[in-house]
Coordinates of C-alpha atoms in Angstrom, one line a residue:
M30 CA -90.2 -190.4 -74.5
P31 CA -87.2 -190.1 -73.4
Q32 CA -84.7 -192.5 -74.0
F33 CA -81.2 -193.6 -73.2
E34 CA -78.9 -196.2 -75.1
T35 CA -74.7 -196.4 -74.1
H36 CA -72.2 -199.1 -74.6
R37 CA -69.7 -198.3 -72.5
P38 CA -66.3 -200.3 -72.2
V39 CA -65.3 -200.6 -68.6
P40 CA -62.7 -203.2 -67.0
H41 CA -64.4 -205.1 -64.7
T42 CA -65.2 -208.9 -65.4
P43 CA -68.9 -209.0 -66.9
D44 CA -70.1 -211.5 -63.3
Q45 CA -68.3 -208.1 -61.1
M46 CA -70.4 -205.6 -63.0
F47 CA -73.6 -207.9 -63.4
D48 CA -73.2 -208.6 -59.2
L49 CA -73.1 -204.6 -58.9
V50 CA -75.7 -203.6 -61.0
A51 CA -77.9 -206.9 -59.6
D52 CA -77.2 -205.7 -55.4
V53 CA -79.6 -203.0 -56.0
E54 CA -80.0 -202.5 -51.8
R55 CA -77.3 -200.5 -52.7
Y56 CA -78.3 -198.4 -55.0
P57 CA -78.9 -195.7 -52.3
E58 CA -75.7 -195.4 -51.5
F59 CA -74.1 -193.9 -54.9
L60 CA -76.6 -193.9 -57.7
P61 CA -78.1 -190.4 -59.0
L62 CA -81.8 -189.7 -57.4
C63 CA -81.9 -193.2 -55.5
E64 CA -82.7 -192.2 -51.8
A65 CA -83.9 -195.8 -50.4
L66 CA -85.1 -198.8 -52.6
A67 CA -86.8 -201.9 -50.2
V68 CA -86.9 -205.4 -52.1
K69 CA -90.6 -206.7 -51.3
S70 CA -90.5 -210.1 -52.3
R71 CA -87.8 -212.9 -54.0
R72 CA -87.5 -215.8 -55.8
E73 CA -86.0 -218.2 -58.4
R74 CA -86.6 -220.1 -60.8
D75 CA -85.0 -222.0 -63.5
G76 CA -81.6 -220.7 -62.5
K77 CA -83.0 -216.7 -62.4
I78 CA -83.7 -214.1 -59.9
L79 CA -86.7 -212.5 -59.9
L80 CA -87.8 -209.0 -57.1
V81 CA -89.8 -207.2 -56.5
A82 CA -89.1 -203.4 -55.8
D83 CA -90.2 -200.6 -54.3
M84 CA -87.2 -197.6 -55.1
T85 CA -88.0 -194.0 -54.0
V86 CA -86.0 -190.4 -55.7
G87 CA -86.0 -187.6 -55.2
Y88 CA -84.8 -184.1 -56.7
K89 CA -86.0 -181.1 -54.5
A90 CA -89.0 -181.1 -52.6
I91 CA -90.6 -183.6 -55.1
R92 CA -90.0 -187.3 -53.5
E93 CA -91.7 -190.3 -55.2
T94 CA -91.5 -193.9 -55.2
F95 CA -92.5 -196.7 -58.2
T96 CA -92.4 -200.1 -57.9
T97 CA -90.3 -202.7 -60.2
Q98 CA -89.7 -206.1 -61.6
V99 CA -86.6 -207.1 -61.3
L100 CA -85.1 -210.4 -63.5
L101 CA -81.8 -211.5 -62.9
N102 CA -80.7 -213.2 -65.4
R103 CA -77.0 -214.6 -64.8
A104 CA -76.1 -217.3 -67.1
E105 CA -76.7 -214.6 -69.8
R106 CA -75.3 -212.0 -68.2
I107 CA -78.8 -209.9 -68.7
I108 CA -80.8 -207.8 -65.8
E109 CA -84.0 -206.4 -67.4
V110 CA -86.4 -204.1 -65.4
K111 CA -89.6 -203.6 -65.9
Y112 CA -92.4 -201.8 -64.2
I113 CA -95.2 -202.9 -62.4
D114 CA -96.0 -199.3 -60.1
G115 CA -95.8 -195.2 -59.9
P116 CA -95.9 -192.1 -61.2
F117 CA -94.6 -193.8 -64.9
K118 CA -97.3 -194.8 -67.7
Y119 CA -94.0 -197.4 -68.4
L120 CA -89.9 -197.9 -67.7
D121 CA -88.2 -200.0 -69.6
N122 CA -84.9 -200.5 -68.4
R123 CA -82.2 -203.4 -69.5
W124 CA -78.2 -203.6 -69.1
H125 CA -76.3 -206.0 -70.5
F126 CA -72.8 -207.4 -70.3
A127 CA -70.3 -208.6 -72.6
E128 CA -66.9 -209.8 -72.3
T129 CA -64.8 -208.4 -74.9
P130 CA -61.1 -209.6 -75.8
A131 CA -59.3 -207.8 -74.4
G132 CA -60.8 -208.2 -71.0
G133 CA -62.9 -206.4 -69.1
C134 CA -66.5 -206.1 -70.2
T135 CA -68.9 -204.1 -72.3
V136 CA -71.8 -202.6 -70.3
D137 CA -74.9 -202.2 -72.4
F138 CA -77.3 -199.5 -70.9
F139 CA -80.8 -199.0 -72.1
I140 CA -83.9 -196.9 -70.9
D141 CA -87.5 -196.3 -71.7
Y142 CA -89.6 -194.2 -70.1
E143 CA -92.9 -191.7 -69.7
F144 CA -94.5 -189.8 -66.8
K145 CA -98.5 -190.4 -66.2
S146 CA -98.7 -186.7 -65.5
R147 CA -96.6 -183.7 -67.9
I148 CA -96.9 -182.0 -64.7
L149 CA -94.5 -183.8 -63.7
G150 CA -92.7 -184.9 -66.6
A151 CA -91.9 -181.4 -66.4
L152 CA -91.0 -180.8 -63.1
M153 CA -89.1 -184.3 -62.8
G154 CA -88.3 -185.1 -66.7
S155 CA -85.2 -183.1 -67.0
M156 CA -83.6 -183.9 -64.1
F157 CA -84.3 -187.8 -64.7
D158 CA -82.6 -187.8 -68.3
R159 CA -79.5 -186.8 -66.7
A160 CA -79.3 -188.8 -64.0
F161 CA -80.3 -191.7 -66.2
R162 CA -76.7 -190.3 -68.4
M163 CA -75.4 -191.0 -65.3
F164 CA -76.3 -194.0 -64.0
T165 CA -73.8 -196.0 -65.7
E166 CA -70.9 -193.3 -65.0
A167 CA -72.3 -193.7 -60.8
F168 CA -72.2 -198.2 -61.6
E169 CA -68.5 -197.4 -62.8
T170 CA -67.0 -195.1 -60.2
R171 CA -69.1 -197.6 -57.9
A172 CA -67.1 -200.9 -59.5
G173 CA -63.3 -199.2 -59.7
K174 CA -64.5 -198.3 -56.2
I175 CA -65.2 -202.0 -54.8
Y176 CA -63.3 -203.8 -57.4
A177 CA -59.9 -201.7 -57.4
T178 CA -56.5 -203.6 -57.8
A179 CA -53.8 -202.8 -55.5

């Protein structure tokens, strides 16, 4: 039942950070352990976008693919990820982007997950834990490259 939560201030706008996290197809370019990501479906309803995506993660010789539902709620600046299928018993992930008075925003990141298999949990658990802790840093680094000001 590993769980991780962080609140990080960044010098970028909430919309910029929302767009960066919402651009799931680019994750393999910069996100730790993410080897591939394919959006299987995309639909819009009530101003929100709902994606179903397969993400392949790997560490050394181990590769696992899992399917999630990703709800992109731009109006509230929230991204929610719900687990559908794969090696987890459950996975719950949320992002929230809040504007700060000084400019920029605070990125709130939360993830809670558990592997179905104890063996897989033992093999991948500590690496996943480290990778999830690096997620916000990976997004901050990516934002710095994309939104750098001259």
